[in-house]
Tab-separated table of C-alpha atoms in Angstrom:
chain	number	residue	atom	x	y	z
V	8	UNK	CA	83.740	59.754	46.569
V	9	UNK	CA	85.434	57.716	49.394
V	10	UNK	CA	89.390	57.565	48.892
V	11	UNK	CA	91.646	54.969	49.634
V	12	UNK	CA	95.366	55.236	49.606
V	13	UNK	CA	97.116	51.379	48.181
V	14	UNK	CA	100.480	50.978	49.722
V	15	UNK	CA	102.210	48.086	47.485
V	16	UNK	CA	105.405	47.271	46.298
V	17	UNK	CA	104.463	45.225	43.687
V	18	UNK	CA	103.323	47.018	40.523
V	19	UNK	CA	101.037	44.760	39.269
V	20	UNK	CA	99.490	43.964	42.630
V	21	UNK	CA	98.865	47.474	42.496
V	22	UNK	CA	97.542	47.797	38.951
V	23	UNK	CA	95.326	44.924	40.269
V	24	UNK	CA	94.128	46.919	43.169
V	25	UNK	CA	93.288	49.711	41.580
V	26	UNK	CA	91.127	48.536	38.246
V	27	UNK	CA	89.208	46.569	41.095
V	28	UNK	CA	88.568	49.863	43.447
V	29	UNK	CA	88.625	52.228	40.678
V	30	UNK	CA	84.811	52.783	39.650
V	31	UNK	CA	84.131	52.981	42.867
V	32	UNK	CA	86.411	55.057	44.412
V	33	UNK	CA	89.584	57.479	44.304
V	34	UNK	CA	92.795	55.729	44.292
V	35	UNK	CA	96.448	56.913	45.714
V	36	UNK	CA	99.247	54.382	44.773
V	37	UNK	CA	102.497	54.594	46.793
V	38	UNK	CA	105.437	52.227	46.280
V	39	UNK	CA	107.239	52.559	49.341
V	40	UNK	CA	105.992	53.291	53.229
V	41	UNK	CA	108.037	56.499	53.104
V	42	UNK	CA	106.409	57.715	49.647
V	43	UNK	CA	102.926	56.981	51.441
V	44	UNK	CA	104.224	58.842	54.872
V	45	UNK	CA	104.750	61.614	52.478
V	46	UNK	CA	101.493	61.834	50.606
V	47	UNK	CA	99.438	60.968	53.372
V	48	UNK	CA	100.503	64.461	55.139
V	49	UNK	CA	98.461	66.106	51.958
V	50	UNK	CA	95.549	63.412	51.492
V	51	UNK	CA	94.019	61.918	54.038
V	52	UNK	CA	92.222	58.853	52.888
V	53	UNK	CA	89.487	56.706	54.095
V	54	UNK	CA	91.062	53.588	54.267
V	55	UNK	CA	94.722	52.061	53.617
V	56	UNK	CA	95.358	48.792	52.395
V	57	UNK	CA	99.108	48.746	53.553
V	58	UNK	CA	101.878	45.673	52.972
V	59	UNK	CA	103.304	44.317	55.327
V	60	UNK	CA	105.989	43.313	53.470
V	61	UNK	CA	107.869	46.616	52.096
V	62	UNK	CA	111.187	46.864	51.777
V	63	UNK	CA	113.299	49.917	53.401
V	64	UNK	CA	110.503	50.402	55.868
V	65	UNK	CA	107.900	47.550	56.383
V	66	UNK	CA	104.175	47.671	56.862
V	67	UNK	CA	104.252	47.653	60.605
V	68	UNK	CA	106.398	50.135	60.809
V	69	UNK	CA	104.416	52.573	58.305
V	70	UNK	CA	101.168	52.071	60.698
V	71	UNK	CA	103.203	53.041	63.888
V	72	UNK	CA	103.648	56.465	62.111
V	73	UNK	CA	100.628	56.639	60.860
C-alpha cells in the first residue's frame, strides 16, 4: 500500500485528508514541520502533501530539509 505522510496544522483539514486518502492508502498525520522532520527520519513516504502555511517552521522551509 502506497503511503503518504499529511503535514497540516489544521485538525480538521487533516481529518478531511485522511477519510478521503484512507481506503486507499496509509496515512501519517503531523501537526507541525518539525513533528514531520521527525517522523519522516523513520517512514519514508510516497508522497507529502505539506502546508505552506505552518506556524514555527513554514512549509518552505520543511521541503528545504527534506
Amino acid at each position: 500500500m502506497k503511503h503518504i505522510a499529511v503535514v497540516e496544522d489544521n485538525p480538521d483539514n487533516r481529518l478531511l485528508v485522511k477519510v478521503i486518502l484512507e481506503p486507499q492508502y496509509a496515512v501519517s498525520e503531523y501537526e507541525t514541520g518539525f513533528a514531520a522532520l521527525e517522523g519522516l527520519k523513520t517512514s519514508r513516504p510516497d508522497l507529502v502533501l505539506l502546508d505552506v502555511s505552518l506556524p514555527e517552521m513554514d512549509g518552505t522551509e520543511v521541503l528545504k530539509r527534506i
